[in-house]
Amino acid sequence: MTAKTGPVPSGKTAAVPAVLLAHHLKQLKLPTILREHEKVAREAARDGVDHVRYLLRLVELELLDRERRVTERRIGEAKFPTVKSLDTFDFAAIPSLNRMLTLELVRCEYVARRENVIALGNSGTGKTHVALALGLAACQRGFSTLFLTAHALASQLMEARDEKRLLKLQAQLQNVKLLIVDELGYVPLSQVGAELLFEVFSQRYERGSTIVTSNLPFEEWPAVFRSERLTGALLDRLTHHVHILEMNGESYRLKQSAGRRTAARAEPPKATAHQDHAAAPGEHDRDPHAASQPS
Ligand code: ADP
Ligand code: MG
């Protein structure tokens, strides 16, 4: 009588644990461990690494990959029209922009503090580029982000209202950690659009960060929102704890295509680049700490 002990014979039986392991790893959603475990095992055997370290290595690989996948998903959900970072941004081309402040903002502490950013300046000066870079940085640092033009946002809100799903959309817009509203003022808003947009800013007040870019100075915002009163209330919320990026200058695109440097002198910036409470037209007289701004 011979007892059937000893190593499992090779062939079909030997494959069973591997098949089971693959199945379980899939079930547990550990694709990196599934992909890497054999290779890492060979390396561990070669280097005489013990089991704990082997397992640690695998788990670390899975964690890193998972973070990368989550960040990629977040970037996808942000709906950036293009992905841009400050690596490709030439600060020398826009002297009015506070470089230190911009680099500080990329660290995203303002998002954690639920503060806002407003980038103001004429067309082609890199406002969208900077907003995209800040959005990307926020995604990389774990903050849910959504990028929209003011026009698209107003349209989506009006559509949602007509389809009786406004509350749901408003809840989504309220919960995102960073909302980027690009190109406020490029296209005039309808009365309803302006009011719905105002509601979004209002609902996000001190709940989440908002970045707004605009080609219009604050004085001209009433024309966009079709109401002095609405604009006053809006700026009151938006500019409480705000970082202003002054981006007036030559259009980068025009300068590139012209291939020359114009001798035009840049206008001195109108407002301090970093304000705790930017003055809005007709507002804030009651706040003695508000940065004064000539009207
Ligand atoms: P704005 O939103 O202010 O109208 P954009 O951000 O759309 O300007 O800039 C127009 C184009 O020029 C974009 O392709 C942008 O990446 C590029 N650009 C603008 N400013 C800079 C800069 N300082 N460095 C590098 N690229 C820039
Ligand atoms: Mg733009």
Coordinates of C-alpha atoms in Angstrom, one line a residue, residues 144-242:
S144 CA -13.1 65.9 -7.0
T145 CA -13.2 68.5 -9.7
L146 CA -15.5 69.7 -12.5
F147 CA -14.6 72.0 -15.3
L148 CA -17.3 73.9 -17.3
T149 CA -17.6 77.1 -19.2
A150 CA -20.1 79.5 -17.7
H151 CA -22.2 79.2 -20.8
A152 CA -22.3 75.4 -20.7
L153 CA -23.1 75.4 -17.0
A154 CA -26.0 77.8 -17.5
S155 CA -27.3 75.7 -20.3
Q156 CA -27.0 72.5 -18.3
L157 CA -28.9 74.1 -15.4
M158 CA -31.7 75.3 -17.6
E159 CA -31.9 71.9 -19.3
A160 CA -32.0 70.2 -15.9
R161 CA -34.7 72.5 -14.8
D162 CA -36.9 71.8 -17.8
E163 CA -36.4 68.1 -17.3
K164 CA -37.2 68.3 -13.6
R165 CA -33.8 67.2 -12.4
L166 CA -32.4 70.5 -11.3
L167 CA -32.1 69.5 -7.6
K168 CA -30.0 66.5 -8.6
L169 CA -27.7 68.6 -10.7
Q170 CA -27.5 71.2 -8.0
A171 CA -26.5 68.6 -5.5
Q172 CA -23.8 67.3 -7.8
L173 CA -22.5 70.8 -8.3
Q174 CA -22.6 71.5 -4.6
N175 CA -20.6 68.4 -3.7
V176 CA -17.7 68.7 -6.0
K177 CA -14.7 69.9 -4.1
L178 CA -13.5 72.2 -6.9
L179 CA -15.8 73.7 -9.5
I180 CA -14.1 75.6 -12.4
V181 CA -16.3 78.0 -14.3
D182 CA -14.4 79.2 -17.3
E183 CA -15.1 82.2 -19.5
L184 CA -17.7 84.0 -17.5
G185 CA -18.7 87.0 -19.6
Y186 CA -17.8 85.7 -23.0
V187 CA -21.4 85.0 -23.8
P188 CA -24.2 87.0 -22.1
L189 CA -26.4 84.8 -19.9
S190 CA -30.2 84.7 -20.1
Q191 CA -32.1 86.0 -17.1
V192 CA -32.9 82.4 -16.0
G193 CA -29.3 81.2 -16.7
A194 CA -27.9 84.1 -14.6
E195 CA -30.2 83.3 -11.7
L196 CA -29.4 79.5 -11.9
L197 CA -25.7 80.2 -12.0
F198 CA -26.0 82.6 -9.1
E199 CA -27.7 79.8 -7.1
V200 CA -24.8 77.5 -7.8
F201 CA -22.3 80.0 -6.5
S202 CA -24.5 80.6 -3.5
Q203 CA -24.9 77.0 -2.7
R204 CA -21.2 76.4 -2.9
Y205 CA -20.4 79.3 -0.6
E206 CA -18.1 78.0 2.2
R207 CA -18.9 74.5 1.1
G208 CA -16.4 74.1 -1.7
S209 CA -13.9 76.0 -3.9
T210 CA -14.8 77.7 -7.1
I211 CA -12.5 79.0 -9.7
V212 CA -13.9 81.6 -12.1
T213 CA -12.1 83.0 -15.1
S214 CA -13.4 86.1 -16.9
N215 CA -12.3 88.6 -19.5
L216 CA -14.4 91.2 -17.7
P217 CA -13.5 93.3 -14.7
F218 CA -15.9 93.1 -11.8
E219 CA -17.5 96.4 -12.8
E220 CA -18.8 94.8 -15.9
W221 CA -20.2 91.7 -14.3
P222 CA -23.7 93.3 -13.7
A223 CA -24.1 93.2 -17.5
V224 CA -23.4 89.5 -17.5
F225 CA -25.8 88.7 -14.7
R226 CA -28.3 91.3 -15.8
S227 CA -28.7 92.7 -12.3
E228 CA -26.7 94.9 -10.0
R229 CA -28.4 93.3 -7.0
L230 CA -27.6 89.7 -8.2
T231 CA -24.0 90.6 -9.0
G232 CA -23.5 92.3 -5.7
A233 CA -24.8 89.2 -3.8
L234 CA -22.7 86.9 -6.1
L235 CA -19.5 88.9 -5.6
D236 CA -20.1 89.0 -1.9
R237 CA -20.1 85.2 -1.7
L238 CA -17.4 84.6 -4.3
T239 CA -14.9 87.2 -3.2
H240 CA -15.1 86.2 0.5
H241 CA -11.7 84.5 0.9
V242 CA -10.6 84.8 -2.7

